Each structure stands twice: as C-alpha cells, then as structure tokens.
Coordinates of C-alpha atoms in Angstrom, one line a residue:
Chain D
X1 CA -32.7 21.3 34.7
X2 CA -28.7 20.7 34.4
X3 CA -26.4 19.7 37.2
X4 CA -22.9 18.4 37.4
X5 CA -22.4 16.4 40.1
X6 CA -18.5 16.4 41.1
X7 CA -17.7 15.4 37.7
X8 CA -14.0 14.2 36.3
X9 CA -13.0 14.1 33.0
X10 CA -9.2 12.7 31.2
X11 CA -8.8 13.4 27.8
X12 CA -6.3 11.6 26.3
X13 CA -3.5 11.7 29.0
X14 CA -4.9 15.4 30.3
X15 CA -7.1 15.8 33.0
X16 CA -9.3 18.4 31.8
X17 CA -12.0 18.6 34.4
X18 CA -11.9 17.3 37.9
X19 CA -14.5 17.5 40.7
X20 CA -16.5 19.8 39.0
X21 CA -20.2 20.8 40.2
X22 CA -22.4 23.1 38.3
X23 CA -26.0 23.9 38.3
X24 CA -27.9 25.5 35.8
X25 CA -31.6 26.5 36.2
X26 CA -34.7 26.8 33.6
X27 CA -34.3 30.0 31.5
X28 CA -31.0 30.9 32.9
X29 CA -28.3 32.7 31.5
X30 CA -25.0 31.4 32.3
X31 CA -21.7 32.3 31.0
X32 CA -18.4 30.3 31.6
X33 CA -14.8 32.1 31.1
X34 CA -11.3 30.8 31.4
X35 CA -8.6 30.4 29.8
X36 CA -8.1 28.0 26.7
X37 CA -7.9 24.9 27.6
X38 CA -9.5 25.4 30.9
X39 CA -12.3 23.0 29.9
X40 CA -15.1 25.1 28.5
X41 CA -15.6 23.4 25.8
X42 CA -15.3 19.9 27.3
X43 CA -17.8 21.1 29.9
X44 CA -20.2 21.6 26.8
X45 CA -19.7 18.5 25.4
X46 CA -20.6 16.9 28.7
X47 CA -24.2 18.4 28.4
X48 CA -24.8 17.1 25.0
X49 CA -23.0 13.8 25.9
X50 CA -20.8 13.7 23.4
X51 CA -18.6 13.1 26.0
X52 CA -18.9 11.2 29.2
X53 CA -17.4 11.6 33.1
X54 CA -15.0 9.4 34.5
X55 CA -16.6 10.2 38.1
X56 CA -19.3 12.0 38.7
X57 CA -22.6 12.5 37.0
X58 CA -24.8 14.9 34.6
X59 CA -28.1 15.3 34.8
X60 CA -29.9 16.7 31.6
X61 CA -33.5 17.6 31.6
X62 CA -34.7 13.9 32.8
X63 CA -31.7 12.2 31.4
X64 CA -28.5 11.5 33.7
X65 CA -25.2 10.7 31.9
X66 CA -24.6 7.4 34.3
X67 CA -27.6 5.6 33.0
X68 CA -28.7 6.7 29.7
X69 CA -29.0 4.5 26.9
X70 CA -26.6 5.5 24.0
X71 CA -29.5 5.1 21.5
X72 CA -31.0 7.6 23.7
X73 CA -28.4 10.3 23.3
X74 CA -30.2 11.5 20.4
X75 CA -33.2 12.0 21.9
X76 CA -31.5 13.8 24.7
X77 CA -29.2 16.1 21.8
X78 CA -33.3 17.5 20.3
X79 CA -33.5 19.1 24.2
X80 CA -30.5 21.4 24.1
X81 CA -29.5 23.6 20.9
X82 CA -25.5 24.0 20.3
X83 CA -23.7 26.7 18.4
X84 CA -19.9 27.4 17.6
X85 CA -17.2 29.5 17.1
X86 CA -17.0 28.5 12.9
X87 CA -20.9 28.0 12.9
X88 CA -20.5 24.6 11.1
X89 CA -23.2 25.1 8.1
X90 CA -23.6 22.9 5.4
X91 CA -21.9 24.9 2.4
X92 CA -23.6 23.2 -0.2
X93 CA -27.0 23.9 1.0
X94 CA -28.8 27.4 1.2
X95 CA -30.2 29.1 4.6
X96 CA -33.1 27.7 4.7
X97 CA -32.4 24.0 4.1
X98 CA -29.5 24.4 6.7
X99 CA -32.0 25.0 9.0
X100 CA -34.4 22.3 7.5
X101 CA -32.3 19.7 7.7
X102 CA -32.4 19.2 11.6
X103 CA -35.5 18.7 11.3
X104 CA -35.4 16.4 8.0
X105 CA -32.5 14.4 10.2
X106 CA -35.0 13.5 13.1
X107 CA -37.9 12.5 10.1
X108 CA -40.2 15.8 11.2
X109 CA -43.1 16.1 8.7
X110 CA -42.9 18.1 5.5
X111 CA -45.3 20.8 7.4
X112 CA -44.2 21.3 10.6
X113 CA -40.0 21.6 8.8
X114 CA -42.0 24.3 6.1
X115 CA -43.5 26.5 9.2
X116 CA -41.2 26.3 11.8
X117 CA -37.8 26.6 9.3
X118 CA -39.7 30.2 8.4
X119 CA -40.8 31.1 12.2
X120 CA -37.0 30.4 13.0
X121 CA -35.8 32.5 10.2
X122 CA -38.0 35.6 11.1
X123 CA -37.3 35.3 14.7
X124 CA -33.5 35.4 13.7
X125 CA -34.2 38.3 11.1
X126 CA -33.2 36.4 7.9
X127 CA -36.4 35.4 6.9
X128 CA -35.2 37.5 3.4
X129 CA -32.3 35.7 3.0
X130 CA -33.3 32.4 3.2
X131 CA -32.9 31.4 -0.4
X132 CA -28.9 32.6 0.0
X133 CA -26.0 30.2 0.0
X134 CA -24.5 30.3 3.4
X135 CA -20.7 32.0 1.5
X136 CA -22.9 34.9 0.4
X137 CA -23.5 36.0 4.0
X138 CA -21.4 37.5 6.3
X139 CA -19.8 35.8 9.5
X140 CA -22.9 37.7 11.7
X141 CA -25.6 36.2 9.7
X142 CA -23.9 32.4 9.3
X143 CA -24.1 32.8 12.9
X144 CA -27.6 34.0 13.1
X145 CA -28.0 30.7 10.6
X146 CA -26.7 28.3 12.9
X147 CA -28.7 30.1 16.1
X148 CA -31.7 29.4 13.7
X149 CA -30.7 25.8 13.4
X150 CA -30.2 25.2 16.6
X151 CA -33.5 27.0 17.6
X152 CA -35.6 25.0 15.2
X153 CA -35.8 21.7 17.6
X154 CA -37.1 24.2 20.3
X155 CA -34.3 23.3 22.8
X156 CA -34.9 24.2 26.4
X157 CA -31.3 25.3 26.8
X158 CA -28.4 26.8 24.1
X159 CA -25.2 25.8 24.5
X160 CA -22.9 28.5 22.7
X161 CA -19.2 27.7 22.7
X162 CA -17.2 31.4 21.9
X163 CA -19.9 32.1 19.6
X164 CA -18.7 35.6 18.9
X165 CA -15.1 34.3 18.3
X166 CA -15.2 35.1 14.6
X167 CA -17.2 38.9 14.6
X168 CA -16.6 41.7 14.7
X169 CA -17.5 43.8 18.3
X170 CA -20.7 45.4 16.8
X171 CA -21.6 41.9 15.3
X172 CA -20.9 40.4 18.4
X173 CA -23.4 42.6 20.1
X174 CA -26.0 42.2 18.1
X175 CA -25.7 38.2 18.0
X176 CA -25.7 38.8 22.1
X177 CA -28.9 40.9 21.9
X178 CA -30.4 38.1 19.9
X179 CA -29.5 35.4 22.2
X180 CA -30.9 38.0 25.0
X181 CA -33.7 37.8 23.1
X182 CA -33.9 34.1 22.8
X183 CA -33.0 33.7 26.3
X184 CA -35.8 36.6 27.4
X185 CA -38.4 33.6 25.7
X186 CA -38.0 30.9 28.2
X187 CA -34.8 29.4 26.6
X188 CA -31.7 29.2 28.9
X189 CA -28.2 29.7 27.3
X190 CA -24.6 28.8 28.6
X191 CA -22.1 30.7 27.0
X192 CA -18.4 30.3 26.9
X193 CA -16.9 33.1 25.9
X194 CA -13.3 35.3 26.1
X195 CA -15.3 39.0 25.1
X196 CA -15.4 40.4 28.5
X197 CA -16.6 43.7 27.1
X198 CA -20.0 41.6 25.9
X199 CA -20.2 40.3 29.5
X200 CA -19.8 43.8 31.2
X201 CA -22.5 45.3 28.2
X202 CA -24.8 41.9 29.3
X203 CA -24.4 41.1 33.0
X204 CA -25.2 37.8 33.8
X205 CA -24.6 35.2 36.3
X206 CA -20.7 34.2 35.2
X207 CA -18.4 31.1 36.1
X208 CA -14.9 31.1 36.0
X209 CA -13.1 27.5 34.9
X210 CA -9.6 27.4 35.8
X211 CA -7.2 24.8 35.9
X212 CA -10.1 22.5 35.3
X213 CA -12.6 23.3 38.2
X214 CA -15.0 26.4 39.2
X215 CA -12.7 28.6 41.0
X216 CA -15.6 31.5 41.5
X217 CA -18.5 33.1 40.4
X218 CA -17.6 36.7 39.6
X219 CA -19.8 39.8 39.2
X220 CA -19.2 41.0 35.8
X221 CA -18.3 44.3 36.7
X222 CA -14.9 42.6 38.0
X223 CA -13.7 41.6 35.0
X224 CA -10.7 43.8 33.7
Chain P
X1 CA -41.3 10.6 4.0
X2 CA -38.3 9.4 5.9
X3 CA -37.3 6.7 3.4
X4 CA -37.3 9.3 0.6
X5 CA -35.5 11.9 2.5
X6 CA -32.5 9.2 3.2
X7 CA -33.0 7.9 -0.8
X8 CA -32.8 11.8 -1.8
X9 CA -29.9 12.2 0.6
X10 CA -28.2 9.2 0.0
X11 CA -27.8 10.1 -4.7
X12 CA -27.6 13.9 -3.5
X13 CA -24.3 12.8 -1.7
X14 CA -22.9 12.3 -5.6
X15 CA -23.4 15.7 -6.4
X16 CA -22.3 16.9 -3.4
X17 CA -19.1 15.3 -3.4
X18 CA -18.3 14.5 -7.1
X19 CA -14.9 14.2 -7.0
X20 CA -15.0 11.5 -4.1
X21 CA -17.8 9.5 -5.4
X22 CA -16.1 9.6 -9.0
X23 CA -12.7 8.4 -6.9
X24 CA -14.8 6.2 -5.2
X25 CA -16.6 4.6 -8.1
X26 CA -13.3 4.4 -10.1
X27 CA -11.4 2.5 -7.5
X28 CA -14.9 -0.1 -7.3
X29 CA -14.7 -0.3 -11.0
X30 CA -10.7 -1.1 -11.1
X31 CA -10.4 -3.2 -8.5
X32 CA -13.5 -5.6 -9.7
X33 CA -12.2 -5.7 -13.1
X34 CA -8.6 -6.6 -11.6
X35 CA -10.9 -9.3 -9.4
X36 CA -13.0 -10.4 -12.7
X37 CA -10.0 -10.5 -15.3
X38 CA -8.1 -13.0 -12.7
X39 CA -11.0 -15.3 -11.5
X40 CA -11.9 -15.4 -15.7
X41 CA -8.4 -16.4 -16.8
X42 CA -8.2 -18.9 -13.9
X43 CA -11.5 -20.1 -14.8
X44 CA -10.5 -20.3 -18.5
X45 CA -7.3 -22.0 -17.7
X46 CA -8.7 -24.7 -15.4
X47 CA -11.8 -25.8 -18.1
X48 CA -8.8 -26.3 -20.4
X49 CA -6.7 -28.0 -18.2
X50 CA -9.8 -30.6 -17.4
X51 CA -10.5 -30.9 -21.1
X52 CA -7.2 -31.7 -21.8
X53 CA -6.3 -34.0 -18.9
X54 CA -9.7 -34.3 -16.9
X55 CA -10.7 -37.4 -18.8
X56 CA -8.9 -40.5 -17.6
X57 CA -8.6 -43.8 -20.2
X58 CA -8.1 -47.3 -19.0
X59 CA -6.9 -50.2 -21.0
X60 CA -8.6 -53.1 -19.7
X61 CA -7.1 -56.1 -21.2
X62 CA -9.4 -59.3 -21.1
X63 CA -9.5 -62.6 -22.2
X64 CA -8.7 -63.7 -25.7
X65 CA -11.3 -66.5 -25.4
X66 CA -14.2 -64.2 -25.2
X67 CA -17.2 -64.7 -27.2
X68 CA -19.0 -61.9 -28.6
X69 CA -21.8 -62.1 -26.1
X70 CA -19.9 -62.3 -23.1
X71 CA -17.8 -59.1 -24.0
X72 CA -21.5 -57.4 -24.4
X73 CA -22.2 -58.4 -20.9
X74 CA -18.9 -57.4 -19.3
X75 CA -18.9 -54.0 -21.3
X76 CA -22.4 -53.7 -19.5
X77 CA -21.2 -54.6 -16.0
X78 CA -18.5 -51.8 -16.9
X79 CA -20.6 -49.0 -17.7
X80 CA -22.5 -49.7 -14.7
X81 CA -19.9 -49.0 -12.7
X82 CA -20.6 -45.3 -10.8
X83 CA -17.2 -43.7 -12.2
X84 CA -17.7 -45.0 -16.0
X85 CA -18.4 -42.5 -18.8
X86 CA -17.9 -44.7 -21.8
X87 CA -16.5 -48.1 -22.8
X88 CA -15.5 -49.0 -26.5
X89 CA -14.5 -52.4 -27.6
X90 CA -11.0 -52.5 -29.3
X91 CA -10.5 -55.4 -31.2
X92 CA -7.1 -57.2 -31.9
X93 CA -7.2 -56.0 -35.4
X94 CA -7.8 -52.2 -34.3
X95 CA -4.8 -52.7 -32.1
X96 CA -2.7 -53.7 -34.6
X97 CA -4.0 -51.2 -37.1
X98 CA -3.1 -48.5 -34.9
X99 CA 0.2 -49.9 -33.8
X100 CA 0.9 -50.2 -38.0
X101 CA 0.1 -46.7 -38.1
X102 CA 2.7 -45.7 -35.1
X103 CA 5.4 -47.9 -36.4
X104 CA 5.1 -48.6 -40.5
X105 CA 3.7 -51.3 -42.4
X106 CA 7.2 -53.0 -41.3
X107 CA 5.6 -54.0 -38.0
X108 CA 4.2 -57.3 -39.9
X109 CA 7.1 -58.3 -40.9
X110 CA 8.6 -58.5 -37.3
X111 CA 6.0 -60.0 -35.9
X112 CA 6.4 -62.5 -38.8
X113 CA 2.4 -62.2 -39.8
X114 CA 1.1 -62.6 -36.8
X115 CA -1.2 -60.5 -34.5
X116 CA -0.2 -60.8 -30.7
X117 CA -2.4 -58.2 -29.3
X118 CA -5.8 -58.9 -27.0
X119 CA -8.5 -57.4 -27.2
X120 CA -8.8 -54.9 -24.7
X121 CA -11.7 -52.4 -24.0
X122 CA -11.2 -48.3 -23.2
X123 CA -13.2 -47.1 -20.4
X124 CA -13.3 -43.8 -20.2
X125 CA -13.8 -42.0 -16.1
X126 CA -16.0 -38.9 -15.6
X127 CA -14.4 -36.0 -15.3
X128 CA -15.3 -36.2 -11.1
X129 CA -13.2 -39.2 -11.0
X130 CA -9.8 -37.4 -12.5
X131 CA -8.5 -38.2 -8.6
X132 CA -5.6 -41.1 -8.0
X133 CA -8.0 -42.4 -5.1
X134 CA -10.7 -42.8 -7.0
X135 CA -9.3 -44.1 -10.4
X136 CA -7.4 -46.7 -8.4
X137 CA -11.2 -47.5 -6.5
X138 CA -12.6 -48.1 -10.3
X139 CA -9.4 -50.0 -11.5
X140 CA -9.9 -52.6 -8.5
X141 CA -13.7 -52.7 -9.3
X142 CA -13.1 -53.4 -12.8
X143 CA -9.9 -56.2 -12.0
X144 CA -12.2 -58.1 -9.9
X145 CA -14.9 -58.8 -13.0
X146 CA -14.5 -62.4 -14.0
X147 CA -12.5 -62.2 -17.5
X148 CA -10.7 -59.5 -16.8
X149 CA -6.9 -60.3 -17.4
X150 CA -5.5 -57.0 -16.6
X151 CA -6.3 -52.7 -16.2
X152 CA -3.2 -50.6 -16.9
X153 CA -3.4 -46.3 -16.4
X154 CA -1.1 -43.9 -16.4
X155 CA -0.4 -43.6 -13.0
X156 CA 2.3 -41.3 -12.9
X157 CA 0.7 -39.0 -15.1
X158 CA -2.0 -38.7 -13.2
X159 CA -0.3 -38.4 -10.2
X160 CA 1.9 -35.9 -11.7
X161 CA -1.1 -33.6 -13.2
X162 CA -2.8 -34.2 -10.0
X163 CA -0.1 -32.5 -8.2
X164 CA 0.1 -29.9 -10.8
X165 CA -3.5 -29.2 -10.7
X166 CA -3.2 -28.7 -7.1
X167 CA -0.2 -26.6 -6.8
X168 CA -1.2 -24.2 -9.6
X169 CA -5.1 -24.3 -7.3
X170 CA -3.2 -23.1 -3.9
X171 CA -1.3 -20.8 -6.5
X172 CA -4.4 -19.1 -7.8
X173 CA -6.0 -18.8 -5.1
X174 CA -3.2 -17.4 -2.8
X175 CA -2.9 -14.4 -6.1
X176 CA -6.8 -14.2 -6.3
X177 CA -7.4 -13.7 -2.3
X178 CA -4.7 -11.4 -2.1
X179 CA -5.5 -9.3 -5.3
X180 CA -9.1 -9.5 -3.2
X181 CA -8.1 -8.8 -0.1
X182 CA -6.1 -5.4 -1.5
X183 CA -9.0 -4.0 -3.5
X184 CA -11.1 -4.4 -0.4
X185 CA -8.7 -2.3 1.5
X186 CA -8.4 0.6 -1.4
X187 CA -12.2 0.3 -1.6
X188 CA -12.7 0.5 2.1
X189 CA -10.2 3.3 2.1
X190 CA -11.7 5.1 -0.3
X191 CA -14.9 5.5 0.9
X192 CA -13.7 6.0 4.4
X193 CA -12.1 9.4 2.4
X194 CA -15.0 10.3 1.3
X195 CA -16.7 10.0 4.3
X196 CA -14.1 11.9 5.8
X197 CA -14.4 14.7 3.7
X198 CA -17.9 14.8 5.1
X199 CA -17.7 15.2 8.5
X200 CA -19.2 18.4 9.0
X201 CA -22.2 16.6 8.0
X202 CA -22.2 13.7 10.4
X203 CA -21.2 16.2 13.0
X204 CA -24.5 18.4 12.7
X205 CA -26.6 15.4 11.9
X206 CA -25.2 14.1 15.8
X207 CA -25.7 17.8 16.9
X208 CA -29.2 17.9 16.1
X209 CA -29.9 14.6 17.5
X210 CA -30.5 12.5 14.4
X211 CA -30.5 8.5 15.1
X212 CA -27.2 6.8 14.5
X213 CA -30.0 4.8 11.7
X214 CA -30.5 8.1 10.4
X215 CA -27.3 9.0 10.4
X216 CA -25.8 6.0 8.3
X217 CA -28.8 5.4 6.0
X218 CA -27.9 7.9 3.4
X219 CA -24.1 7.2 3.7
X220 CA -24.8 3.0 3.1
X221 CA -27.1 4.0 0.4
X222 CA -24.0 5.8 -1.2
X223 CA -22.0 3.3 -0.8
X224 CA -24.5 0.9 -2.1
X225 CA -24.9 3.3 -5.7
X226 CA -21.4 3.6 -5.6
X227 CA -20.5 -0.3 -5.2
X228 CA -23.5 -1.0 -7.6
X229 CA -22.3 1.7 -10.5
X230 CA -18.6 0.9 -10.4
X231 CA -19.6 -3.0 -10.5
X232 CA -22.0 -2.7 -13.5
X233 CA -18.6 -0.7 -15.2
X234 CA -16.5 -3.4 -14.1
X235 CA -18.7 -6.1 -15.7
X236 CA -18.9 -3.8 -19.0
X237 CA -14.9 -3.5 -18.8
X238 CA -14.7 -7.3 -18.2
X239 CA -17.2 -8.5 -20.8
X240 CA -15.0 -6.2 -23.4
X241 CA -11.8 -7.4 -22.1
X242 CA -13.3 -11.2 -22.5
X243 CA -14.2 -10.2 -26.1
X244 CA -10.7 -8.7 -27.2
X245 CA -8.9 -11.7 -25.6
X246 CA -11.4 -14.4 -27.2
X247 CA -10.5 -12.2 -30.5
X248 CA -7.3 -12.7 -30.4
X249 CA -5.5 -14.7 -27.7
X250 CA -7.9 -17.4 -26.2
X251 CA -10.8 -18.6 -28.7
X252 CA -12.5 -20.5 -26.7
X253 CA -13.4 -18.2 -23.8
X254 CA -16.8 -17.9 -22.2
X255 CA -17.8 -15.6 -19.2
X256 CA -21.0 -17.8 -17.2
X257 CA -22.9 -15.2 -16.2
X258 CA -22.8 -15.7 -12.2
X259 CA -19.5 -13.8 -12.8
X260 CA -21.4 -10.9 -13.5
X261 CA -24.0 -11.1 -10.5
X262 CA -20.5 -12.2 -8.2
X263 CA -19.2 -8.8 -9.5
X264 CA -22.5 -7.3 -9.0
X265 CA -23.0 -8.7 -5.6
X266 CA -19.4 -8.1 -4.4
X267 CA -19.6 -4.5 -5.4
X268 CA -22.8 -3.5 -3.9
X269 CA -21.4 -6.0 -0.6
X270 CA -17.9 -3.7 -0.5
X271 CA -20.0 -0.7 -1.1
X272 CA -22.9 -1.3 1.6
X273 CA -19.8 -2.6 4.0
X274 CA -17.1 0.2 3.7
X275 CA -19.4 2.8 4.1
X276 CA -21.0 1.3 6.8
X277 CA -18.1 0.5 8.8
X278 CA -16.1 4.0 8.1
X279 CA -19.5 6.0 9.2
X280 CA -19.4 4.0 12.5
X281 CA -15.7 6.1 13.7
X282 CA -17.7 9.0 13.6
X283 CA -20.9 7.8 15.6
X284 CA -19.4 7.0 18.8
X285 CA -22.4 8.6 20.9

C-alpha cells in the first residue's frame, strides 16, 4: 500500500528527514505528531511526490519514487487525496465547481463530473450548499469542501496535513468524525496533526516524528 | 470536451484575473508599439536614404569620333550589363547647355566659341548595386568596351554614404534589438506576475493529478489572447501614429502590411512563450 524505505531527505541546507521507515496498510488510519518542523509535512509530500528522497525509496500503491516516470506522477497524485491546514479552494469558483474541477483537470466526462461532484457533496453534507461561494461558508465547511475535492478522484488513501489547524474544537470534531467516516469506507487517512485532544477522542495507531525520524509509536492515551 | 474545457479555462482566466490580464495586455500593447514605431521610422528613413543616394550615376566619357550607330550599339552593350538600370546619351551640346546654365551665358565667351566637351553617356546602377565593390566591378566592365575613353564616379561619396549607411544600420539595429530585447523581458515578467498571482490554481491542478499538458494549456492559451489582443492594439496605435506623423511630419510614409502580421506574430510568439516558460517554475513534478 505505502512504505518508506529508510528514506532521507535535505531541504535546502536542512536535513529534514533521515533514515525514515514507515508503513502504512489499506484502510488504515494513521496519525503523525511532532513538533513543527519535525518533517510532517515533508513526509506528505513524499507520498504525493512532490518531493523526492535523497536515499531511500517510496513505494505508492504500484508506483516506487526511485523509478517512476515524472509524466507519471500525475497519475500516481488521482490515487491519494490531499487536504490542508488553509483548504486551498479556488475563491472565484462556487462549491460545486471546486469540487468539479479535479475532475474537469484530469478531462473526466461531463456525466461522470455531474454525478459524482453531487455523491461527494451529500456524503460530506453540503449537497445544499453547493451553489455558495466558498467566502460564504465557514472555515468547517471550506474544509468539508476541500475533503469533497479530494474525495471526488476516489483516492485509496487521504493525506491530511493539520487539517483542523484553522477550527474551532467542536469543528474539529466533527471534520474528524467525517474523516472516521471516510476512513470507516475503505479509504485510509494519514493525518498530521498538533490536537491531541482529537487523538485521545479518536484513538488510532499514532507516530511520533522528532528530530526528523520515527522516534515511537505511542498509545494515544499517553499523550499529555 | 477537453479542448473546450482548456479554451473555456484559458478566456475565463481574463475575468478571473482582470487586473493582471489588463496589466498584461497593456504592457503587450506598449511595448509592440515602442517595437513598431522604431522599426517604421527606421524603415522610413532607410527608403529615403536609398532614394536619395541609392541610385549611383556614371559619366562615361567616349570617343568624339563616334557615329550615331556605333553609340546605339555601345549604349546596347551598356544596358546589357547585369548592374545597368538606364543609359541616356548626352550630347556635346547638352553638356554645354547645362554647363551655360551652372555658370552664365559668359561661359562662351571664355571658351572663345567653342564647345570642348565629349559626348559622354549616364548609366544609371540599380539600386542593389549602391556597394563600392560592385560599382567599381561595372566601372571596369564598362572601361574595357572598345570606345570607351574614360568612367568617372563619385568615389568618395559613395564610400562615404556607404560608411554612413552602415554605421547608422549597426546603430539601429543595436537601439531596435535592445528596445526588443527589454519589452520581452517586461512582457515575460508580466505574465510570470500574473501567473504568480495564480498559484493556488496550479497548485490544486498538480494536487489533483492534472497532466503538466493540462496544466499549461489554459495558461498558453492566455498568453496567446493576451499576446494576440495587445498586438491587434498595438497595430491600431501604430497605424494611427503612422497617420499623424504622415499628417504632419513625414509625407511620404507607408506601413507594408507584414509590419502588422510581424506585430501580430511577435505578440501572440511573446504571449504563447512567456506564459509557457513562467508556468514551467511551478510544474517541477
């Protein structure tokens, strides 16, 4: 499904990552912790390759970061759904063409955008909003938005880097019961996150990153 | 399906960034009439300067024995030659006409009644043959024809506008490829901003695994309108520009319309190529 293989990363003249081994398997829910700058988010960008190792390698579904084919990478970025901290919609576009428009970017047909844009949209409970501008919603629903988007390519996995950064803790919840939800469907989810309180309200398998490699797996109930 | 949705992308990203594209656009539009306005004048001044001094005359002086016939056959032989535009008899009496003319009626009195001139024919070079090398190649040609006393031509002169002509060339040319070479920048720097100011878009297009093809298409399409729009205003700004000049200042000036398509082509070029290029910092993967 996903496995790091002793990878290393430099960024710039820091060495974010080094000799780090993960494995992730099919509908598992993972969630990474550490400090900032530990290399969560670099660790997330090695899945989607928009990064690459220095050593070591990443396997991806069938693709493996030491061979694939940049014109590939694409293909490889439909597989796994990414969400963020700022949710990164399009402003000028409403809900529903947000979500349309990964589809319209990998040339979908008209149809298949039209019914699963609206299947998306139900499952994340905005199906009523989907004519609203993304300004007009509040930070819980852009989120719910950009869950929808990155649901819409039917990902095998959801990468989620601090994605209840921004809300509030009852918003927070709820977009954790959602990706429960998701993640209760087949779909496995890595989360990076600081909100302990989600993790102890949520138990799942968690990773600490610190000082750029796994130092432990924790039980949740451990955190402070 | 996909064509359209990159065409329908590619105007919507006017609306959805006015102010860049109208930035964009404007730069296009002033840097192509800058480009137009100098490659016109230069244009303009060169025809004149080859009008003026392209044409070179010869004197060829021949022999004062001549019969009628033979001159017909050796003004034949002339204009035969490969750098011969025209060649017009001048008779003694025309000379002397044209001398009396220069000088006063007094000139007959010097030369106590008589007329010392020789006939002499003008040849006249094409314009392609305005070069030292070559009008020294059809003065030999022409000296070596039996009756033939003597060519005279202004050699200095034409070495002298020759050099001119040559210095004032590297001249224009330096201005004209550097006012060319800082439009492309601006242009390429302008729509590198407003592809920058875009990046959110490129981002989630990369996110959700769109093709880099995908990716670009609508932005070179952009570029393209945008290069195509603010070239079709520079060609309206330089054909009014052309007519206020040829109003007041410079009667005889004509735009040949391959400036236009150049202005077309170089806009649409810059356009396609700036956008192009810029989108490619944000595609590494």
């Amino acid at each position: 499904m996903i496995e790091l293989f002793n990878i290393s990363i430099q960024l710039g003249k820091r060495q974010v990552l080094e000799q780090v081994s993960l494995k992730i398997n099919k509908g598992e829910f993972v969630y990474l912790i550490g400090q900032t700058g530990s290399g969560k988010t670099t660790l997330l960008r090695l899945i989607y390759m928009d990064v690459f190792p220095d050593r070591g390698n990443v396997i991806v579904d069938s693709y493996s970061s030491s061979t694939i084919l940049p014109r590939h990478v694409p293909f490889l970025r439909r597989k796994v759904g990414v969400i963020f901290q700022d949710f990164k919609l399009l402003p000028d576009r409403n809900v529903y063409d947000n979500i349309a428009f990964a589809l319209q970017v990998i040339g979908a047909p008209q149809r298949t955008i039209k019914s699963r844009v609206l299947s998306v949209l139900t499952r994340v409970g905005l199906h009523h909003k989907r004519y609203q501008m993304p300004q007009r919603l509040s930070g819980g629903e852009q989120q719910r938005v950009a869950i929808a988007r990155a649901l819409v390519n039917k990902p095998f996995i959801l990468l989620a880097d601090e994605p209840t950064g921004n809300l509030d803790p009852q918003v927070a919840r709820d977009i954790l019961h959602l990706l429960e939800n998701i993640n209760r469907s087949g779909t496995a989810i890595l989360m990076a996150t600081h909100n302990y309180d989600l993790i102890r309200q949520y138990p799942h398998r968690t990773l600490v990153l610190e000082n750029g490699n796994f130092s432990r797996e924790i039980n949740p109930e451990e955190l402070a | 399906m996909r064509l359209l949705f990159l065409l329908k992308e590619g105007i919507a990203g006017f609306k959805r960034a006015r102010l860049a594209a109208t930035i964009s656009i404007a730069t296009i539009t002033l840097s192509l009439s800058l480009i137009g306005m100098f490659a016109l004048l230069v244009h303009h001044l060169s025809a004149q300067f080859q009008q003026t001094y392209g044409r070179i005359q010869l004197e060829v002086f021949i022999d004062p024995a001549i019969d009628s016939a033979q001159r017909q056959a050796l003004e034949g032989r002339i204009q035969q030659l490969a750098a011969v535009e025209a060649v017009q008899y001048v008779s003694p009496e025309m000379t002397l006409q044209r001398f009396q003319q220069d000088f006063g009626d007094d000139l007959l009195t010097v030369l106590e009644g008589e007329n010392p001139f020789p006939p002499s024919l003008q040849v006249i070079l094409k314009k392609e043959y305005a070069e030292l090398e070559k009008v020294e190649a059809a003065v030999e040609a022409i000296r070596a024809l039996p009756q033939v006393d003597e060519v005279i031509f202004q050699e200095k002169f034409i070495r002298l506008i020759n050099r001119y002509f040559f210095i004032g060339l590297i001249v224009a040319t330096t201005i004209g490829a550097t006012i060319f070479f800082i439009s492309t920048m601006l242009i390429f720097n302008t729509i590198r901003l407003t592809i920058h100011s875009r990046k959110t878009v490129i981002e989630i297009m990369r996110l959700v695994g769109a093709t880099h093809f995908f990716i670009k298409a609508p932005f070179v399409i952009e570029g393209l309108l945008q290069g195509l729009i603010g070239s079709l205003l520079a060609s309206g700004a330089l054909w009014l520009m052309s007519d206020l000049l040829r109003a007041f200042f410079l009667p005889g000036l004509t735009i040949p319309w391959m400036y236009f398509l150049f202005l077309c082509g170089t806009g649409i070029l810059l356009g396609l190529l700036g956008s192009y290029f810029s989108i490619g910092k944000y595609l590494k993967f």
